[in-house]
Amino acid sequence: MDDGYRNNSHIYQGARDIAREVKRQTSNRAMDDYRYQDNTYGGYSPNDAYYSADQVNQDEDAQSDATEGHDDDNEIYEGEYQGIPHPDDLRQNKASAIRDEFKDPADIIAERKEDEEQLAYQYENIIQECGHGRFQWTLFFVLGLALMADGVEVFVVGFVLPSAEKDMCLSNSNKGMLGLIVYLGMMLGAFFWGGLADKVGRKKCLVISLTINAAFSFVSSFMQEYGLFLFCRLISGIGIGGSLPIVFAYFSEFLAREKRGEHLSWLCMFWMVGALYAAAMAWSIIPHYGWGFSMGTHYHFHSWRVFVVICVLPCIASIIALKFMPESPRFLLETGKHDEAWMILKNIHDTNMRAKGEPEKVFTVSHIKTPKQLDEFIEIQSSTGTWFQRWFVRIMTVVKQIWENMLYCFSGQFRKNTIFLAVVWFTMSLSYYGLTVWFPDTIRYLQEEDYANKVKRFVNENVRNFNFNFTLENQIHEDGEFYNDRFYKMKLKYVTFEDSLFDECYFEDVTSTSSIFKNCTIQNTVFYNTDLYHHKFIDCNFINVTFSQQKEGCHIDFEEDNDFLIYLVSFLGSLSVLPGNIISALLMDKIGRIRMIAGSMLISAVCCFFLFFGNSESAMIGWQCLFCGTSIAAWNALDVITVELYPTNKRATAFGILNGFCKLAAIFGNSIFASFVGITKVIPILLASTALVGGGLISLRLPETRELVLM
């Protein structure tokens, strides 16, 4: 009797084990046989295959959190990650890999594309389950610092140029090159880092690119030679060039569809914050000559160099903060790293749920679809090659993949969208960057014109035995005679001596700005410790003249060269985009990306025509603020639609290509628009408005993306 009972007990326990194993195998088979049926992610429900098959009720999930993992009978609960594959799964995967060796590559690519479509809709549901909360807002501010560093980099050179040209004795051609070199670096960086981020990861590439920018920006502040300073700014531009493509691709992959447009638009505000930070720091630091140090007579660290160092801080802060952020789980899934992606998504879910006061909610996802991986890498084993050969092959393989990715963006289904987007990016950038250079240059020209109209003329004056120890400014002296006069510790600002005679005069410790001696006779005169070099004497006759201990190098005149209007114009122009940023963020998901781009560009084109009425400094500042405020919505919508039109393995590459075209247009815009300052307003205004109208109309040919999930 007792033996029979014991036997029945064993049979009963064995039956339970068999039933439990059948249940587990059925669940695994259901997940393996899962195939996408519908064309909208709305067809997915919490009972779909990427959830555990024994899920019954969300309320029961919440109640079982305290015992999540295993019960007394070692049952598997929903939300428990099964990271160790079953031996049967390993055998199945091995058999599948063997079958793939005999498949047509086109069939494998088709299977991968089908897997990517399934993953896109599945991932959208997972992100919705994770919610939008503390994690996304933390990442928002971290990536905002990186975007802020990009905004700072654009404005740094413009602010330091008036001081740097004096400190490093720059010619007009050198000044122009310094202004364009940053855009050249950012263009190259956008192409390179965007492509690399689709191969090695968003976070890793962003950290490396920001580190390069911070390092070379910091080093550039100590460079005394123009060539070395130019090289450092070029490399720092290459580094920061990766921030824009990677930041938007990175952040978009943590956002659900209904949150994506709005929050990517809010992220764009950090570029404005970076511009405001640069303007405020320049205003606060550069005019203070004492904020620096000197080492001997040849090394000078002036306040504008301190400003360059301060501008590195947002980049450094972003690098530190990124150390605590995870890689994009969407990128990890695309590269087949299921386990790591699952852990990151679970952490996002738990972080957001704890912040919402719902820590008992369970992350119900147990399996995520990963696309079929294509064997792209060529590897040399350690026994068949040196370390140099192995690294060379790896690098060339990555470069080849990046190049193929770039070409793919201009082929097949992406060709039309890429070409249209490139035209819109180019026209928008040509107008925006061209006018942002043209505005301050035109304002400066109006100032100089007004200054020239106030010039004082002195004709046939006769000055004898006089001691000049004060500043002469904005004066023209014609046919004058100066006998036994002493020019001591004084400044000459925009002073011209023409057809004048200097006899037995003494010049000591004299500095000059835009001052010349033209067709003068100078005799029995001594120049001691002055910066009156020979090129400042035009067609002059020297008789018994001595030049002794001339000042070396160039010298900054902070009262003249650091015009506060430069900082004011940039500050107000950057601040004026705030209303446009807010409006675009609130309306991005309501009116759509295409209407936002076209409407903003057409309104900006209309604003350009009002520039014909800008004949004063205040009017030009006002029209600049209006133009910047109306055009910012198009920039935000372009950033959003660019990340939405391309799949994960092409997203950063495509954004990098388009942003590279943007910086190329900025180079053309700066060069073209600046050349017409003081000549005519017609060509810059017509060029900007025509480009904006053309780009706005072409943008209407792009597809609307606000209802799409990220592929």
XYZ file of C-alpha atoms in Angstrom:
711
model
C 0.000 0.000 0.000
C 2.712 2.413 1.024
C 4.913 1.361 -1.917
C 2.033 1.893 -4.328
C 1.411 5.307 -2.922
C 5.086 6.222 -3.236
C 5.111 4.996 -6.854
C 1.992 7.027 -7.621
C 3.676 10.073 -6.072
C 6.730 9.627 -8.302
C 4.517 9.200 -11.363
C 2.606 12.350 -10.426
C 5.821 14.353 -9.957
C 7.178 13.059 -13.288
C 3.991 14.025 -15.056
C 4.308 17.555 -13.670
C 7.918 17.782 -14.917
C 6.892 16.562 -18.388
C 4.020 19.057 -18.542
C 6.279 21.893 -17.473
C 8.886 20.983 -20.133
C 6.225 20.743 -22.849
C 4.938 24.162 -21.796
C 8.443 25.671 -22.016
C 9.156 24.115 -25.416
C 5.822 25.392 -26.718
C 6.690 28.907 -25.564
C 10.106 28.802 -27.243
C 8.623 27.425 -30.459
C 6.021 30.176 -30.497
C 8.722 32.783 -30.220
C 10.891 31.168 -32.891
C 7.964 30.841 -35.318
C 6.880 34.438 -34.816
C 6.497 36.318 -38.049
C 5.273 39.867 -38.755
C 1.783 39.886 -40.284
C 0.404 43.415 -40.116
C 1.757 46.697 -41.515
C 1.202 48.752 -38.368
C 2.751 48.321 -34.978
C -0.736 48.726 -33.517
C -1.379 45.095 -34.346
C 0.972 44.056 -31.547
C -0.426 43.450 -28.103
C 1.016 42.373 -24.776
C 0.270 38.775 -25.782
C 2.579 38.891 -28.830
C 5.440 36.504 -29.207
C 8.149 38.677 -27.675
C 6.363 38.389 -24.339
C 6.510 35.207 -22.281
C 3.807 32.752 -23.359
C 2.547 32.070 -19.858
C 1.629 35.709 -19.227
C -2.008 35.931 -18.154
C -2.646 39.160 -16.406
C -0.723 42.378 -15.672
C -2.203 42.556 -12.172
C -0.860 39.118 -11.395
C 2.543 40.291 -12.702
C 2.583 43.141 -10.226
C 1.597 40.866 -7.334
C 4.344 38.378 -8.186
C 7.179 40.919 -8.172
C 8.261 39.968 -4.670
C 8.920 36.422 -5.834
C 10.050 37.285 -9.382
C 12.319 34.630 -10.836
C 11.407 31.207 -9.374
C 8.712 29.590 -7.258
C 8.913 26.423 -5.261
C 8.719 24.315 -8.417
C 11.314 26.357 -10.311
C 8.638 27.826 -12.597
C 9.715 30.634 -14.923
C 7.865 33.905 -14.416
C 7.139 36.666 -16.885
C 9.910 39.234 -17.001
C 12.634 36.775 -16.018
C 15.462 36.986 -18.532
C 16.536 33.645 -19.940
C 20.068 34.610 -20.957
C 21.521 31.058 -21.028
C 20.285 29.268 -24.155
C 18.911 25.765 -24.003
C 21.089 23.034 -25.623
C 18.318 22.426 -28.151
C 18.444 26.121 -29.093
C 22.203 25.916 -29.587
C 21.797 22.924 -31.894
C 19.048 24.722 -33.793
C 21.161 27.880 -34.205
C 24.131 25.816 -35.368
C 21.981 24.037 -37.944
C 20.597 27.391 -39.081
C 24.127 28.769 -39.513
C 25.072 25.735 -41.623
C 21.991 26.242 -43.808
C 22.888 29.949 -44.266
C 26.223 28.976 -45.800
C 24.380 27.480 -48.776
C 21.841 30.309 -49.157
C 21.897 32.982 -51.805
C 23.216 36.265 -50.266
C 20.134 38.025 -51.632
C 17.911 35.643 -49.666
C 19.887 36.292 -46.487
C 19.560 40.049 -46.982
C 15.825 39.651 -47.567
C 15.519 37.676 -44.346
C 17.452 40.357 -42.491
C 15.176 43.044 -43.876
C 12.144 41.078 -42.703
C 13.739 40.699 -39.273
C 14.425 44.448 -39.143
C 10.778 45.211 -39.878
C 9.658 42.902 -37.089
C 12.194 44.425 -34.696
C 11.090 47.982 -35.532
C 7.485 47.446 -34.433
C 8.467 45.200 -31.556
C 10.970 47.778 -30.287
C 8.333 50.514 -30.466
C 6.079 48.534 -28.134
C 8.974 47.838 -25.784
C 9.872 51.533 -25.557
C 6.230 52.341 -24.858
C 6.228 49.787 -22.053
C 9.416 51.325 -20.627
C 7.644 54.682 -20.544
C 9.028 58.196 -20.810
C 10.478 59.401 -17.548
C 13.575 59.919 -15.464
C 15.942 58.015 -17.744
C 15.010 59.937 -20.897
C 15.207 63.287 -19.095
C 18.643 62.421 -17.709
C 19.875 61.451 -21.155
C 18.243 64.611 -22.512
C 20.465 66.864 -20.394
C 23.592 64.767 -20.973
C 23.224 64.894 -24.753
C 22.170 68.524 -24.461
C 25.653 69.322 -23.161
C 27.159 67.700 -26.267
C 24.863 69.750 -28.496
C 25.745 72.830 -26.467
C 29.431 72.181 -27.203
C 28.609 72.163 -30.917
C 26.917 75.560 -30.633
C 29.879 76.963 -28.704
C 32.360 75.753 -31.333
C 30.558 77.604 -34.114
C 30.823 80.960 -32.331
C 34.238 80.715 -30.638
C 36.359 81.782 -33.604
C 34.066 84.679 -34.469
C 34.417 86.078 -30.957
C 38.190 85.688 -30.667
C 39.013 86.823 -34.210
C 39.267 90.578 -33.456
C 41.779 89.844 -30.690
C 43.548 86.924 -32.366
C 44.236 88.900 -35.531
C 46.198 91.434 -33.468
C 47.827 88.924 -31.175
C 49.080 86.761 -34.064
C 49.514 89.478 -36.719
C 46.936 87.993 -39.087
C 46.437 89.271 -42.605
C 42.977 89.493 -44.158
C 43.437 86.166 -45.946
C 44.539 84.481 -42.717
C 41.515 85.883 -40.899
C 39.232 84.441 -43.551
C 40.878 81.035 -43.326
C 40.560 80.987 -39.547
C 36.859 81.757 -39.860
C 36.280 78.898 -42.326
C 38.574 76.235 -40.875
C 36.119 75.237 -38.149
C 33.360 74.580 -40.689
C 35.777 72.541 -42.782
C 36.656 70.408 -39.760
C 33.009 69.981 -38.795
C 32.167 68.888 -42.343
C 34.878 66.212 -42.328
C 33.907 65.129 -38.814
C 30.234 64.782 -39.717
C 31.043 62.430 -42.607
C 33.464 60.317 -40.572
C 31.820 60.081 -37.151
C 28.327 59.617 -38.552
C 29.440 56.614 -40.565
C 31.522 55.181 -37.740
C 28.654 55.463 -35.228
C 26.612 53.004 -37.291
C 29.422 50.470 -37.033
C 30.935 50.707 -33.555
C 28.184 52.381 -31.534
C 26.664 55.767 -30.736
C 28.041 56.268 -27.252
C 31.591 55.168 -28.014
C 31.898 57.420 -31.077
C 30.341 60.384 -29.284
C 32.752 60.103 -26.355
C 35.777 59.819 -28.664
C 34.715 62.732 -30.865
C 34.007 64.998 -27.886
C 37.329 64.036 -26.310
C 39.183 65.036 -29.469
C 37.318 68.333 -29.545
C 38.024 69.109 -25.899
C 41.704 68.175 -26.119
C 42.542 70.186 -29.224
C 40.391 73.156 -28.237
C 42.256 73.325 -24.949
C 45.660 72.966 -26.614
C 44.793 75.627 -29.214
C 44.504 78.252 -26.481
C 48.267 77.911 -25.812
C 49.378 78.036 -29.454
C 51.259 81.259 -30.250
C 51.886 80.494 -33.920
C 49.074 80.970 -36.414
C 49.728 77.667 -38.206
C 49.568 75.568 -35.036
C 46.486 77.417 -33.804
C 44.797 76.805 -37.168
C 45.684 73.097 -37.084
C 44.295 72.654 -33.560
C 41.036 74.394 -34.487
C 40.741 72.136 -37.541
C 41.113 68.955 -35.463
C 38.765 70.251 -32.777
C 36.236 70.950 -35.545
C 36.615 67.393 -36.827
C 35.914 66.173 -33.296
C 32.805 68.259 -32.676
C 31.532 67.471 -36.170
C 30.317 64.122 -34.889
C 28.148 65.526 -32.115
C 25.122 66.578 -34.169
C 24.644 63.343 -36.196
C 25.288 61.051 -33.235
C 23.300 62.987 -30.620
C 20.045 62.955 -32.606
C 20.438 59.341 -33.744
C 21.299 58.311 -30.175
C 18.452 60.130 -28.408
C 15.786 59.196 -30.977
C 16.355 55.497 -30.233
C 15.174 55.954 -26.634
C 11.920 57.725 -27.587
C 8.497 56.332 -28.446
C 6.819 57.518 -31.630
C 4.406 59.965 -29.994
C 7.231 61.605 -27.987
C 9.933 61.699 -30.646
C 9.171 64.888 -32.568
C 8.518 67.020 -29.504
C 11.491 65.923 -27.432
C 13.991 66.030 -30.280
C 12.825 69.625 -30.820
C 13.356 70.424 -27.145
C 16.844 68.959 -27.470
C 17.606 71.478 -30.242
C 17.328 74.264 -27.668
C 20.726 73.316 -26.261
C 22.379 74.582 -29.448
C 20.847 77.956 -28.624
C 22.076 77.637 -25.037
C 25.595 76.988 -26.353
C 25.487 80.139 -28.481
C 24.242 82.181 -25.515
C 26.958 80.700 -23.297
C 29.667 81.612 -25.811
C 28.373 85.176 -26.217
C 28.050 85.719 -22.475
C 31.518 84.342 -21.725
C 33.073 86.418 -24.505
C 31.381 89.532 -23.189
C 32.568 88.759 -19.657
C 36.145 87.627 -20.314
C 37.727 88.946 -23.506
C 37.666 92.699 -22.681
C 39.603 92.062 -19.429
C 43.215 92.367 -20.515
C 44.529 91.428 -17.061
C 42.956 87.953 -17.154
C 46.082 86.312 -18.532
C 49.824 85.994 -18.060
C 53.099 86.389 -19.923
C 56.285 84.333 -19.957
C 59.141 86.485 -21.190
C 58.642 88.733 -24.184
C 57.480 86.117 -26.688
C 54.772 84.133 -24.873
C 51.522 85.891 -24.015
C 48.346 84.257 -22.742
C 45.772 87.011 -23.185
C 42.165 87.003 -22.020
C 40.815 85.737 -25.349
C 42.790 82.560 -24.752
C 41.157 82.236 -21.326
C 37.816 82.465 -23.132
C 38.824 79.566 -25.415
C 39.582 77.422 -22.345
C 36.251 78.289 -20.695
C 34.418 77.253 -23.854
C 35.723 73.686 -23.443
C 33.769 73.156 -20.198
C 30.419 72.016 -21.735
C 32.275 69.424 -23.804
C 34.153 68.088 -20.768
C 30.945 67.935 -18.722
C 29.243 65.943 -21.480
C 32.133 63.453 -21.689
C 31.980 62.800 -17.944
C 28.200 62.426 -17.929
C 28.210 60.051 -20.906
C 30.278 57.588 -18.884
C 27.131 56.851 -16.879
C 24.850 56.431 -19.903
C 24.298 53.124 -21.765
C 24.758 52.350 -25.419
C 21.656 52.568 -27.601
C 19.776 49.253 -27.189
C 18.377 49.693 -30.694
C 21.910 49.713 -32.087
C 22.853 46.682 -29.961
C 19.869 44.714 -31.250
C 20.760 45.652 -34.807
C 24.225 44.166 -34.255
C 22.875 40.998 -32.610
C 23.766 41.850 -28.982
C 20.459 40.724 -27.535
C 21.559 40.138 -23.949
C 23.125 43.559 -23.454
C 20.181 45.330 -25.097
C 17.689 43.475 -22.892
C 19.505 44.484 -19.725
C 19.586 48.151 -20.788
C 15.881 48.175 -21.649
C 15.021 46.542 -18.334
C 17.084 49.158 -16.516
C 15.257 51.944 -18.395
C 11.919 50.413 -17.459
C 12.827 49.977 -13.794
C 14.294 53.506 -13.543
C 11.179 55.101 -14.990
C 8.795 52.980 -12.946
C 10.590 53.773 -9.688
C 10.482 57.479 -10.529
C 6.722 57.203 -11.157
C 6.157 55.493 -7.814
C 5.355 52.139 -9.393
C 8.380 49.973 -8.541
C 6.237 46.827 -8.473
C 5.632 46.901 -12.240
C 7.487 44.091 -13.997
C 9.345 44.353 -17.279
C 7.401 41.686 -19.170
C 9.704 41.320 -22.196
C 11.668 38.078 -22.240
C 12.782 37.846 -25.856
C 13.505 40.465 -28.519
C 13.834 39.817 -32.215
C 17.347 40.358 -33.575
C 18.033 40.646 -37.306
C 20.078 37.995 -39.043
C 23.732 39.025 -38.839
C 25.802 39.277 -41.984
C 29.431 38.212 -41.708
C 31.154 41.412 -42.822
C 34.447 41.393 -40.946
C 37.667 39.920 -42.243
C 39.941 38.805 -39.429
C 43.573 37.697 -39.509
C 44.426 35.197 -36.808
C 47.354 35.974 -34.512
C 49.260 33.029 -35.911
C 49.078 34.270 -39.510
C 49.807 37.973 -39.193
C 51.493 40.679 -37.144
C 49.588 43.076 -34.898
C 50.050 45.779 -37.523
C 48.489 43.611 -40.242
C 45.556 42.691 -38.030
C 44.818 46.314 -37.137
C 45.286 47.434 -40.735
C 42.765 44.876 -41.970
C 40.290 45.839 -39.246
C 40.585 49.538 -40.007
C 40.283 49.050 -43.751
C 37.269 46.788 -43.233
C 35.513 49.466 -41.168
C 36.418 52.167 -43.699
C 35.038 49.998 -46.507
C 31.810 49.428 -44.592
C 31.419 53.158 -43.878
C 31.944 53.976 -47.544
C 29.432 51.328 -48.625
C 26.947 52.680 -46.105
C 27.349 56.174 -47.551
C 26.837 54.919 -51.091
C 23.793 52.941 -49.979
C 22.145 56.187 -48.807
C 22.249 57.371 -52.443
C 20.917 54.141 -53.926
C 17.706 52.167 -54.006
C 14.822 53.319 -51.891
C 16.856 56.047 -50.150
C 18.166 57.852 -53.251
C 15.283 60.272 -53.760
C 14.889 61.156 -50.085
C 18.636 61.669 -49.638
C 18.890 63.979 -52.654
C 15.860 66.028 -51.595
C 17.098 66.278 -48.031
C 20.585 67.261 -49.187
C 19.121 70.120 -51.249
C 16.986 71.319 -48.328
C 19.905 71.129 -45.876
C 22.197 72.937 -48.329
C 19.791 75.775 -49.150
C 18.852 76.273 -45.521
C 22.474 76.376 -44.412
C 23.596 78.626 -47.267
C 20.992 81.217 -46.300
C 21.290 80.919 -42.538
C 25.065 80.887 -42.117
C 25.552 83.380 -44.920
C 23.187 85.885 -43.341
C 24.483 85.327 -39.813
C 27.897 86.456 -41.088
C 26.450 89.200 -43.279
C 24.423 90.782 -40.442
C 27.342 91.673 -38.099
C 29.612 92.598 -41.011
C 26.959 94.941 -42.377
C 26.421 96.452 -38.952
C 30.179 96.980 -38.633
C 30.234 98.587 -42.069
C 27.452 100.984 -41.043
C 29.458 101.842 -37.945
C 32.613 102.489 -39.943
C 30.688 104.605 -42.422
C 29.237 106.687 -39.629
C 32.686 106.907 -38.006
C 34.257 108.082 -41.264
C 31.645 110.818 -41.593
C 32.773 112.221 -38.243
C 36.429 112.552 -39.193
C 38.205 115.787 -38.217
C 40.412 117.523 -40.775
C 43.371 119.786 -39.985
C 44.913 121.692 -42.907
C 48.080 123.829 -42.995
C 48.644 123.582 -39.261
C 52.002 124.625 -37.775
C 52.873 122.921 -34.486
C 56.145 123.734 -32.687
C 57.677 122.525 -29.410
C 54.533 120.664 -28.415
C 54.282 117.528 -26.291
C 51.676 115.031 -27.600
C 50.883 112.662 -24.711
C 47.225 111.968 -25.456
C 45.314 109.930 -28.023
C 44.713 111.233 -31.521
C 41.653 109.588 -33.085
C 39.782 109.773 -36.388
C 41.786 112.689 -37.764
C 43.348 113.727 -41.074
C 46.282 116.180 -41.014
C 47.092 117.699 -44.428
C 49.993 119.989 -45.366
C 51.036 120.363 -41.742
C 54.421 121.252 -40.278
C 55.679 119.769 -37.003
C 58.899 121.201 -35.539
C 60.657 119.876 -32.444
C 57.528 118.081 -31.232
C 57.497 115.137 -28.831
C 55.058 112.223 -29.269
C 55.313 110.313 -25.980
C 53.271 107.334 -24.661
C 50.351 108.005 -26.924
C 48.035 106.238 -29.360
C 47.187 107.011 -32.949
C 43.766 105.636 -33.926
C 42.667 106.026 -37.528
C 44.970 109.013 -38.024
C 46.378 110.006 -41.415
C 49.255 112.458 -41.911
C 49.347 113.530 -45.561
C 51.829 115.848 -47.310
C 53.225 116.902 -43.934
C 56.706 117.773 -42.639
C 58.263 116.355 -39.432
C 61.531 118.008 -38.416
C 63.534 117.175 -35.257
C 60.623 115.290 -33.728
C 60.820 112.462 -31.201
C 58.410 109.466 -31.114
C 58.612 107.186 -28.050
C 56.320 104.363 -26.910
C 53.741 105.096 -29.588
C 51.142 102.519 -30.682
C 48.938 102.917 -33.703
C 45.754 101.460 -35.152
C 44.959 101.962 -38.844
C 47.215 105.029 -38.948
C 49.520 105.961 -41.825
C 51.965 108.617 -43.009
C 51.363 109.381 -46.693
C 53.693 111.423 -48.921
C 55.382 113.019 -45.901
C 58.912 114.350 -45.392
C 60.550 113.189 -42.171
C 63.977 114.495 -41.193
C 66.229 114.520 -38.136
C 63.631 112.416 -36.267
C 63.904 109.452 -33.877
C 61.375 106.599 -33.520
C 62.024 104.689 -30.267
C 59.961 101.710 -29.069
C 57.061 102.282 -31.459
C 55.020 100.093 -33.780
C 55.373 102.566 -36.642
C 56.867 100.105 -39.083
C 58.013 100.941 -42.594
C 54.800 99.719 -44.233
C 52.924 102.513 -42.433
C 54.943 105.098 -44.328
C 53.638 105.398 -47.890
C 55.754 107.339 -50.411
C 57.574 109.159 -47.623
C 60.976 110.847 -47.792
C 63.384 110.006 -44.928
C 66.365 112.236 -44.098
C 68.562 111.333 -41.135
C 65.844 109.242 -39.450
C 66.503 106.629 -36.745
C 64.302 103.644 -35.840
C 65.393 102.104 -32.520
C 64.026 99.127 -30.565
C 60.802 98.833 -32.481
C 57.946 96.963 -30.789
C 57.896 93.297 -31.719
C 54.838 91.395 -32.820
C 51.283 92.685 -32.744
C 49.484 94.291 -29.852
C 45.891 94.113 -28.757
C 43.993 97.308 -28.224
C 41.086 96.170 -26.071
C 39.382 99.524 -26.074
C 39.019 99.435 -29.845
C 39.131 95.941 -31.223
C 36.824 94.145 -28.814
C 33.607 95.800 -29.886
C 30.749 94.940 -27.554
C 28.349 95.079 -30.476
C 29.749 91.780 -31.783
C 28.700 90.010 -28.596
C 25.404 91.853 -28.365
C 24.358 90.988 -31.913
C 25.238 87.292 -31.434
C 23.551 87.160 -28.031
C 20.308 88.720 -29.273
C 20.313 86.618 -32.440
C 20.700 83.428 -30.391
C 18.085 84.471 -27.844
C 15.573 85.296 -30.581
C 15.244 81.606 -31.528
C 13.708 80.748 -28.145
C 10.073 81.431 -29.195
C 10.611 79.505 -32.424
C 12.048 76.563 -30.497
C 9.086 76.438 -28.150
C 6.504 76.724 -30.934
C 8.190 74.077 -33.089
C 8.423 71.636 -30.166
C 4.733 72.037 -29.309
C 3.521 71.783 -32.913
C 6.002 69.288 -34.382
C 3.753 66.269 -33.852
C 0.556 68.177 -34.602
C 1.226 69.755 -37.992
C 3.975 67.386 -39.117
C 7.596 67.716 -40.151
C 7.017 68.662 -43.814
C 4.674 71.549 -43.123
C 7.029 72.777 -40.423
C 10.020 72.821 -42.795
C 8.212 74.360 -45.755
C 6.324 76.929 -43.698
C 9.373 78.035 -41.735
C 11.570 78.382 -44.835
C 8.950 80.340 -46.790
C 8.288 82.715 -43.888
C 12.047 83.214 -43.481
C 12.292 84.056 -47.192
C 9.656 86.761 -46.734
C 11.619 88.157 -43.775
C 14.685 88.460 -46.034
C 12.942 91.041 -48.215
C 12.485 93.359 -45.249
C 16.280 93.631 -45.081
C 16.050 96.168 -47.908
C 14.688 98.573 -45.283
C 17.543 97.976 -42.829
C 19.559 101.157 -43.096
C 20.576 101.473 -39.443
C 22.216 99.315 -36.789
C 19.036 98.869 -34.746
C 17.017 97.932 -37.832
C 19.562 95.303 -38.894
C 19.622 93.792 -35.405
C 15.834 93.628 -35.391
C 15.622 91.939 -38.799
C 18.337 89.479 -37.764
C 16.341 88.458 -34.698
C 13.194 88.033 -36.809
C 15.014 85.900 -39.385
C 16.652 83.657 -36.772
C 13.383 83.252 -34.865
C 11.424 82.142 -37.937
C 14.079 79.858 -39.434
C 14.760 77.785 -36.311
C 11.595 75.714 -36.780
C 12.898 74.456 -40.129
C 16.189 73.430 -38.515
C 14.378 71.472 -35.789
C 12.086 69.710 -38.253
C 15.057 68.823 -40.474
C 16.809 67.194 -37.526
C 13.698 65.166 -36.698
C 12.825 63.985 -40.211
C 16.426 63.026 -40.950
C 16.587 60.489 -38.116
C 13.142 59.126 -38.993
C 13.681 58.509 -42.706
C 16.581 56.079 -42.333
C 16.946 52.662 -40.653
C 19.117 52.149 -37.605
C 22.153 50.859 -39.494
C 22.088 53.930 -41.794
C 20.703 56.623 -39.481
C 23.889 58.272 -38.195
C 25.599 57.819 -41.572
C 22.821 59.629 -43.429
C 22.659 62.373 -40.803
C 26.431 62.800 -41.059
C 26.300 63.092 -44.854
C 23.533 65.692 -44.745
C 25.192 67.630 -41.944
C 28.400 67.561 -43.966
C 26.539 69.203 -46.868
C 25.222 71.708 -44.349
C 28.740 72.720 -43.292
C 29.867 72.869 -46.924
C 27.040 75.323 -47.590
C 28.131 77.302 -44.520
C 31.614 77.691 -46.049
C 30.117 78.933 -49.322
C 27.669 81.190 -47.500
C 30.338 82.831 -45.369
C 32.566 83.477 -48.375
C 29.881 84.687 -50.782
C 27.833 86.894 -48.460
C 30.858 88.527 -46.817
C 32.231 89.590 -50.204
C 29.212 91.842 -50.842
C 29.372 93.791 -47.568
C 29.617 97.484 -48.377
C 29.003 96.844 -52.079
C 25.350 95.915 -52.408
C 22.531 94.392 -50.383
C 20.572 93.143 -53.378
C 22.590 90.027 -54.197
C 22.799 88.600 -50.618
C 19.092 89.213 -49.996
C 17.956 87.734 -53.319
C 20.324 84.761 -52.977
C 19.118 83.961 -49.453
C 15.422 84.338 -50.238
C 15.665 82.336 -53.478
C 17.495 79.499 -51.716
C 14.904 79.419 -48.940
C 11.952 79.365 -51.337
C 13.552 76.636 -53.447
C 14.414 74.511 -50.427
C 10.954 74.973 -48.920
C 9.220 73.847 -52.122
C 11.491 70.829 -52.534
C 10.805 69.792 -48.933
C 7.160 69.223 -49.926
C 8.346 66.221 -51.964
C 9.570 64.450 -48.824
C 7.373 61.856 -47.089
C 5.741 62.676 -43.760
C 7.247 60.606 -40.923
C 5.360 61.515 -37.750
C 3.323 58.256 -37.847
C 6.297 56.012 -38.590
C 8.242 53.876 -36.165
C 12.032 53.919 -36.280
C 13.198 51.215 -38.666
